[in-house]
Amino acid sequence: MPDEIKNTQTPVSSTDGPPHKEETGMPPAEEMPAGVDILLAELRRQARQEFSGTVVVLGEASGKVVLRDGLLTTATTSAAPGLESLLLRSGRISVEEWTAVFAAAAPSGRLPTALVERRLLGSAGVQVVTRMATMDALFALAMTQIDRVAAEPAGAGFLPPVLPVEPGIEVERAIRETSRRLANASRWRAGLGLEPQTRPRLASPSSRRASAGGAQADLLARVDGRRTCRDIAFTVGRGLFPVLTDLASLAGDGRIVLPPPQGRSPVVPRAEHGGASGLPSYGDRLYPENPSGTDVGDSRETRQGVLVDGSLPRRRRSHPPDRKAPGNRLKS
């Protein structure tokens, strides 16, 4: 039976519990999403036990965190774009390229090597995108209401991640980075009214105090008052946290208006089976628009193995890509 912890129970003993909020930099308890403490405490407990398997998260948005010998190797959730969105919707890899390399290499566990051999990603790019997706999913899960978590040890039938973080992320470092992001998100919520479910709209031209370029301009092109911040992250193929960061900047510059959240966008439940590629779709087919040329996320690896704002190394092409080619759009 899985080792399950519910939000109504004390997750661990007082000696095993998470440190005080002052030590982690996390916002006050009254500003924290419900259940985040039990998730972080469970990850700490499994790290100490050098656990290998899956921590299943159930609640507002389901998800999974996979550990190997106590290190984080991947995290996925319906609350944030996953690896497939980051690579395909950004235009970094075409659907045809991804399908071919996945079919050839994923069954044998050689997908990371094959991506490098086929020059779809560099070795640094593989490390960055896997860490970026994992840290963003952990942040997105911590932003939601969590009802319970359950640890399922690796055993018969366990399928390891096809594109894991190597050699893995230390749980304490991941928690510190997640706490920092949660503190930022708390300030954005309190000061700007910015949340993943907020539906930003463009400000009137007379109130816009600055122009935007690059990734921010790409976000502005998707701001229409209907898409939530989460929707926009899926649409452009970027992580939820960097998208929220840019939207907070745009709001501060007077480029967008942030009305109160008006409901939830579609969230795909935890899938029993992956998509055609074997990865959870997690909403990838909800918004088929794919703006090619967008950077894959906004993170780079630090010396400690966690992520800060930056960009995934871009793929070198011998000629300009055909932006009208069908590979630059996801099939709906």
Short mmCIF file of C-alpha atoms in Angstrom, two decimals:
data_model
loop_
_atom_site.label_atom_id
_atom_site.label_comp_id
_atom_site.label_asym_id
_atom_site.label_seq_id
_atom_site.Cartn_x
_atom_site.Cartn_y
_atom_site.Cartn_z
CA MET A 1 0.00 0.00 0.00
CA PRO A 2 1.30 3.50 -0.73
CA ASP A 3 2.38 5.60 2.20
CA GLU A 4 -0.28 8.32 2.09
CA ILE A 5 -0.41 11.66 3.88
CA LYS A 6 -3.58 13.76 3.91
CA ASN A 7 -3.90 17.49 4.43
CA THR A 8 -5.98 16.91 7.57
CA GLN A 9 -3.21 14.89 9.24
CA THR A 10 0.16 15.80 10.69
CA PRO A 11 2.50 14.69 7.93
CA VAL A 12 5.56 13.94 10.05
CA SER A 13 6.69 14.25 13.62
CA SER A 14 7.74 17.60 15.01
CA THR A 15 11.41 16.69 14.68
CA ASP A 16 10.96 15.73 11.04
CA GLY A 17 8.78 18.65 10.01
CA PRO A 18 9.76 21.48 7.72
CA PRO A 19 11.79 24.37 9.12
CA HIS A 20 10.14 27.61 10.18
CA LYS A 21 9.00 29.91 7.39
CA GLU A 22 11.61 32.44 8.47
CA GLU A 23 14.36 29.92 7.67
CA THR A 24 13.11 29.04 4.21
CA GLY A 25 12.05 32.47 3.03
CA MET A 26 8.50 31.22 2.48
CA PRO A 27 5.59 33.64 2.89
CA PRO A 28 3.49 33.57 6.07
CA ALA A 29 1.27 30.53 6.57
CA GLU A 30 -1.94 32.47 5.96
CA GLU A 31 -0.66 33.40 2.47
CA MET A 32 0.49 29.89 1.53
CA PRO A 33 -1.54 27.56 -0.69
CA ALA A 34 -3.25 24.86 1.34
CA GLY A 35 -1.25 21.66 1.71
CA VAL A 36 2.14 22.87 0.49
CA ASP A 37 3.73 21.98 3.83
CA ILE A 38 2.76 18.33 3.56
CA LEU A 39 4.27 18.12 0.07
CA LEU A 40 7.58 19.66 1.10
CA ALA A 41 7.70 17.61 4.31
CA GLU A 42 7.06 14.41 2.38
CA LEU A 43 9.83 15.19 -0.09
CA ARG A 44 12.22 15.79 2.81
CA ARG A 45 11.23 12.53 4.45
CA GLN A 46 11.72 10.52 1.27
CA ALA A 47 15.06 12.23 0.60
CA ARG A 48 16.34 11.18 4.03
CA GLN A 49 15.28 7.61 3.31
CA GLU A 50 16.96 7.72 -0.14
CA PHE A 51 13.61 6.77 -1.62
CA SER A 52 13.22 5.57 -5.20
CA GLY A 53 9.74 5.83 -6.62
CA THR A 54 6.92 8.33 -7.07
CA VAL A 55 5.32 10.84 -4.74
CA VAL A 56 1.78 11.24 -6.07
CA VAL A 57 0.12 14.60 -5.37
CA LEU A 58 -3.68 14.83 -5.39
CA GLY A 59 -5.73 17.97 -5.10
CA GLU A 60 -6.69 20.97 -7.19
CA ALA A 61 -4.15 19.92 -9.83
CA SER A 62 -2.74 16.42 -9.66
CA GLY A 63 0.89 15.64 -10.31
CA LYS A 64 3.84 13.35 -9.69
CA VAL A 65 7.33 13.83 -8.32
CA VAL A 66 9.78 11.02 -9.12
CA LEU A 67 12.84 10.40 -6.96
CA ARG A 68 15.82 8.10 -7.39
CA ASP A 69 17.94 7.38 -4.33
CA GLY A 70 16.44 10.45 -2.67
CA LEU A 71 17.15 12.86 -5.56
CA LEU A 72 14.48 14.55 -7.70
CA THR A 73 14.58 13.26 -11.26
CA THR A 74 11.34 14.69 -12.64
CA ALA A 75 8.07 16.38 -11.71
CA THR A 76 4.93 16.67 -13.83
CA THR A 77 1.58 18.34 -13.25
CA SER A 78 -1.47 19.60 -15.06
CA ALA A 79 -0.79 23.04 -13.56
CA ALA A 80 2.24 23.84 -15.74
CA PRO A 81 3.65 23.00 -19.18
CA GLY A 82 5.75 19.86 -19.28
CA LEU A 83 8.78 18.87 -21.32
CA GLU A 84 6.76 18.21 -24.45
CA SER A 85 5.21 21.67 -24.37
CA LEU A 86 8.52 23.36 -23.64
CA LEU A 87 10.21 21.68 -26.58
CA LEU A 88 7.43 21.58 -29.18
CA ARG A 89 5.35 24.68 -28.57
CA SER A 90 8.44 26.85 -28.42
CA GLY A 91 9.42 25.67 -31.90
CA ARG A 92 12.66 24.23 -30.52
CA ILE A 93 11.87 20.73 -31.88
CA SER A 94 9.25 19.92 -34.49
CA VAL A 95 6.51 17.35 -33.92
CA GLU A 96 8.02 15.10 -36.60
CA GLU A 97 11.50 15.27 -35.07
CA TRP A 98 10.18 14.55 -31.60
CA THR A 99 8.00 11.65 -32.72
CA ALA A 100 10.87 10.03 -34.61
CA VAL A 101 13.47 10.34 -31.86
CA PHE A 102 11.00 9.24 -29.18
CA ALA A 103 9.97 6.10 -31.08
CA ALA A 104 13.59 5.18 -31.76
CA ALA A 105 15.15 5.88 -28.36
CA ALA A 106 12.60 6.08 -25.53
CA PRO A 107 11.88 2.32 -25.25
CA SER A 108 15.57 1.62 -24.66
CA GLY A 109 16.05 4.55 -22.27
CA ARG A 110 18.35 6.40 -24.71
CA LEU A 111 16.21 9.46 -25.34
CA PRO A 112 18.64 12.00 -23.79
CA THR A 113 21.56 10.55 -25.78
CA ALA A 114 19.55 10.40 -28.99
CA LEU A 115 18.49 14.05 -28.71
CA VAL A 116 22.16 15.01 -28.60
CA GLU A 117 23.23 12.59 -31.34
CA ARG A 118 20.57 13.95 -33.68
CA ARG A 119 21.56 17.51 -32.78
CA LEU A 120 18.08 18.36 -31.60
CA LEU A 121 19.54 19.49 -28.27
CA GLY A 122 23.03 19.88 -26.92
CA SER A 123 24.10 18.06 -23.77
CA ALA A 124 23.77 21.33 -21.83
CA GLY A 125 20.32 21.87 -23.36
CA VAL A 126 19.13 18.47 -22.11
CA GLN A 127 20.31 19.29 -18.58
CA VAL A 128 18.72 22.73 -18.62
CA VAL A 129 15.32 21.76 -20.01
CA THR A 130 14.90 18.77 -17.67
CA ARG A 131 15.81 20.82 -14.59
CA MET A 132 13.70 23.73 -15.77
CA ALA A 133 10.60 21.57 -16.31
CA THR A 134 11.04 19.78 -12.99
CA MET A 135 11.49 22.94 -10.94
CA ASP A 136 8.60 24.68 -12.69
CA ALA A 137 6.28 21.73 -12.08
CA LEU A 138 7.25 21.65 -8.40
CA PHE A 139 6.50 25.37 -8.10
CA ALA A 140 3.18 24.99 -9.91
CA LEU A 141 2.16 22.10 -7.64
CA ALA A 142 3.07 24.12 -4.55
CA MET A 143 0.84 26.96 -5.83
CA THR A 144 -2.25 24.74 -5.84
CA GLN A 145 -4.43 23.36 -3.08
CA ILE A 146 -3.05 19.94 -2.13
CA ASP A 147 -5.36 17.43 -0.48
CA ARG A 148 -2.96 14.55 0.08
CA VAL A 149 0.28 12.97 -1.07
CA ALA A 150 1.17 9.29 -1.34
CA ALA A 151 4.56 7.65 -1.81
CA GLU A 152 4.64 4.69 -4.21
CA PRO A 153 7.99 2.83 -4.16
CA ALA A 154 9.51 1.74 -7.45
CA GLY A 155 8.71 -1.88 -8.09
CA ALA A 156 7.25 -4.17 -10.70
CA GLY A 157 5.64 -2.11 -13.43
CA PHE A 158 7.40 1.11 -12.46
CA LEU A 159 8.27 3.16 -15.54
CA PRO A 160 11.22 5.51 -15.03
CA PRO A 161 11.07 8.98 -16.63
CA VAL A 162 12.08 9.00 -20.28
CA LEU A 163 13.92 12.31 -19.89
CA PRO A 164 15.06 12.55 -16.24
CA VAL A 165 17.25 15.11 -14.54
CA GLU A 166 20.78 13.73 -14.32
CA PRO A 167 22.14 13.05 -11.80
CA GLY A 168 19.15 14.53 -9.95
CA ILE A 169 18.35 17.59 -7.84
CA GLU A 170 18.94 17.57 -4.10
CA VAL A 171 15.59 17.97 -2.37
CA GLU A 172 16.74 20.69 0.03
CA ARG A 173 18.02 22.82 -2.84
CA ALA A 174 14.78 22.27 -4.75
CA ILE A 175 12.76 23.30 -1.68
CA ARG A 176 14.81 26.45 -1.18
CA GLU A 177 14.28 27.49 -4.80
CA THR A 178 10.57 26.64 -4.63
CA SER A 179 10.27 28.67 -1.42
CA ARG A 180 11.90 31.65 -3.14
CA ARG A 181 9.46 31.41 -6.02
CA LEU A 182 6.50 31.07 -3.68
CA ALA A 183 7.61 34.21 -1.86
CA ASN A 184 7.69 36.09 -5.18
CA ALA A 185 4.28 34.71 -6.12
CA SER A 186 2.90 35.83 -2.76
CA ARG A 187 4.11 39.39 -3.40
CA TRP A 188 2.62 39.36 -6.91
CA ARG A 189 -0.71 38.19 -5.53
CA ALA A 190 -0.79 40.77 -2.76
CA GLY A 191 0.59 43.72 -4.73
CA LEU A 192 -0.73 43.12 -8.25
CA GLY A 193 -3.50 40.56 -8.01
CA LEU A 194 -1.42 38.23 -10.20
CA GLU A 195 -2.16 34.51 -9.93
CA PRO A 196 -1.96 31.58 -12.38
CA GLN A 197 -5.73 31.85 -12.95
CA THR A 198 -5.77 35.62 -13.50
CA ARG A 199 -6.94 36.64 -16.99
CA PRO A 200 -4.78 39.64 -17.97
CA ARG A 201 -5.94 42.13 -20.58
CA LEU A 202 -4.10 44.83 -22.48
CA ALA A 203 -4.08 48.29 -20.94
CA SER A 204 -5.36 51.24 -22.93
CA PRO A 205 -2.66 52.79 -25.16
CA SER A 206 -2.65 56.02 -23.14
CA SER A 207 -1.75 54.14 -19.94
CA ARG A 208 1.16 52.18 -21.39
CA ARG A 209 4.37 53.67 -20.08
CA ALA A 210 6.95 51.48 -21.81
CA SER A 211 7.39 49.27 -24.83
CA ALA A 212 8.08 45.55 -24.62
CA GLY A 213 10.28 43.35 -26.75
CA GLY A 214 11.36 39.74 -27.09
CA ALA A 215 9.64 37.27 -24.81
CA GLN A 216 7.47 39.98 -23.22
CA ALA A 217 6.20 41.07 -26.62
CA ASP A 218 5.34 37.44 -27.34
CA LEU A 219 3.27 37.34 -24.14
CA LEU A 220 1.50 40.58 -25.01
CA ALA A 221 0.42 39.03 -28.31
CA ARG A 222 -1.45 36.35 -26.32
CA VAL A 223 -3.01 38.62 -23.70
CA ASP A 224 -6.68 38.94 -24.63
CA GLY A 225 -8.65 38.98 -21.37
CA ARG A 226 -9.75 35.37 -21.88
CA ARG A 227 -6.58 33.34 -21.43
CA THR A 228 -5.35 32.82 -17.89
CA CYS A 229 -1.66 33.18 -17.05
CA ARG A 230 -1.48 29.39 -17.03
CA ASP A 231 -3.11 29.26 -20.47
CA ILE A 232 -0.53 31.71 -21.82
CA ALA A 233 2.33 29.59 -20.47
CA PHE A 234 0.99 26.55 -22.33
CA THR A 235 0.40 28.58 -25.49
CA VAL A 236 3.93 29.98 -25.75
CA GLY A 237 5.72 26.88 -24.43
CA ARG A 238 7.37 28.51 -21.43
CA GLY A 239 7.40 27.66 -17.75
CA LEU A 240 4.69 29.03 -15.48
CA PHE A 241 7.12 30.85 -13.18
CA PRO A 242 9.01 32.78 -15.91
CA VAL A 243 5.68 33.70 -17.53
CA LEU A 244 4.36 35.02 -14.22
CA THR A 245 7.63 36.93 -13.76
CA ASP A 246 7.28 38.66 -17.13
CA LEU A 247 3.58 39.36 -16.60
CA ALA A 248 4.36 40.96 -13.24
CA SER A 249 6.88 43.20 -14.99
CA LEU A 250 4.36 44.09 -17.70
CA ALA A 251 1.76 44.93 -15.07
CA GLY A 252 4.26 47.13 -13.24
CA ASP A 253 5.02 48.93 -16.52
CA GLY A 254 1.32 49.57 -17.12
CA ARG A 255 1.21 47.37 -20.22
CA ILE A 256 -1.45 44.99 -18.91
CA VAL A 257 -4.35 45.09 -16.45
CA LEU A 258 -4.90 42.26 -13.98
CA PRO A 259 -8.54 41.78 -12.99
CA PRO A 260 -9.42 39.29 -10.23
CA PRO A 261 -9.44 35.59 -11.30
CA GLN A 262 -12.82 34.66 -12.77
CA GLY A 263 -12.74 30.88 -12.72
CA ARG A 264 -10.51 27.99 -13.63
CA SER A 265 -9.12 27.08 -17.01
CA PRO A 266 -9.30 23.44 -18.09
CA VAL A 267 -6.97 21.21 -16.08
CA VAL A 268 -6.28 17.71 -17.33
CA PRO A 269 -6.57 15.11 -14.53
CA ARG A 270 -3.61 12.85 -13.81
CA ALA A 271 -3.48 10.66 -16.89
CA GLU A 272 -3.41 6.90 -16.59
CA HIS A 273 -1.62 6.72 -19.91
CA GLY A 274 0.63 9.16 -21.68
CA GLY A 275 0.03 10.66 -25.09
CA ALA A 276 1.36 9.27 -28.33
CA SER A 277 4.88 10.08 -27.20
CA GLY A 278 4.44 8.38 -23.83
CA LEU A 279 4.62 11.67 -21.89
CA PRO A 280 1.53 13.01 -20.09
CA SER A 281 -0.26 15.45 -22.36
CA TYR A 282 -1.20 17.71 -19.40
CA GLY A 283 -3.25 20.06 -21.53
CA ASP A 284 -0.87 20.22 -24.50
CA ARG A 285 -3.73 19.70 -26.95
CA LEU A 286 -5.99 22.36 -25.44
CA TYR A 287 -4.26 25.24 -27.20
CA PRO A 288 -2.73 24.23 -30.56
CA GLU A 289 -1.25 27.66 -31.31
CA ASN A 290 2.56 27.46 -31.47
CA PRO A 291 4.62 30.66 -31.75
CA SER A 292 7.87 29.49 -33.31
CA GLY A 293 11.01 31.28 -32.31
CA THR A 294 10.15 31.62 -28.62
CA ASP A 295 12.92 30.63 -26.24
CA VAL A 296 12.34 27.42 -24.30
CA GLY A 297 11.78 28.76 -20.85
CA ASP A 298 13.87 31.24 -18.92
CA SER A 299 16.23 29.29 -16.71
CA ARG A 300 19.81 28.23 -16.51
CA GLU A 301 21.67 25.97 -14.13
CA THR A 302 23.46 27.50 -11.17
CA ARG A 303 26.42 26.05 -9.37
CA GLN A 304 24.03 24.49 -6.87
CA GLY A 305 22.05 22.71 -9.56
CA VAL A 306 18.88 24.79 -9.24
CA LEU A 307 17.54 27.26 -11.73
CA VAL A 308 17.50 31.01 -12.20
CA ASP A 309 16.23 33.16 -15.02
CA GLY A 310 18.03 32.58 -18.33
CA SER A 311 17.48 30.76 -21.62
CA LEU A 312 17.92 27.27 -23.00
CA PRO A 313 20.76 27.15 -25.56
CA ARG A 314 19.23 27.48 -28.99
CA ARG A 315 19.67 24.94 -31.74
CA ARG A 316 21.93 26.00 -34.59
CA ARG A 317 20.43 25.68 -38.05
CA SER A 318 22.25 25.82 -41.36
CA HIS A 319 19.31 27.66 -42.93
CA PRO A 320 16.28 29.56 -41.62
CA PRO A 321 13.44 27.26 -40.53
CA ASP A 322 10.36 27.04 -42.70
CA ARG A 323 7.84 28.66 -40.40
CA LYS A 324 4.99 27.40 -42.55
CA ALA A 325 6.05 23.77 -42.20
CA PRO A 326 3.49 21.60 -40.40
CA GLY A 327 6.12 20.55 -37.87
CA ASN A 328 5.99 23.97 -36.29
CA ARG A 329 2.46 23.42 -35.04
CA LEU A 330 1.10 20.87 -32.64
CA LYS A 331 -1.70 18.73 -33.94
CA SER A 332 -4.96 19.44 -32.20
#
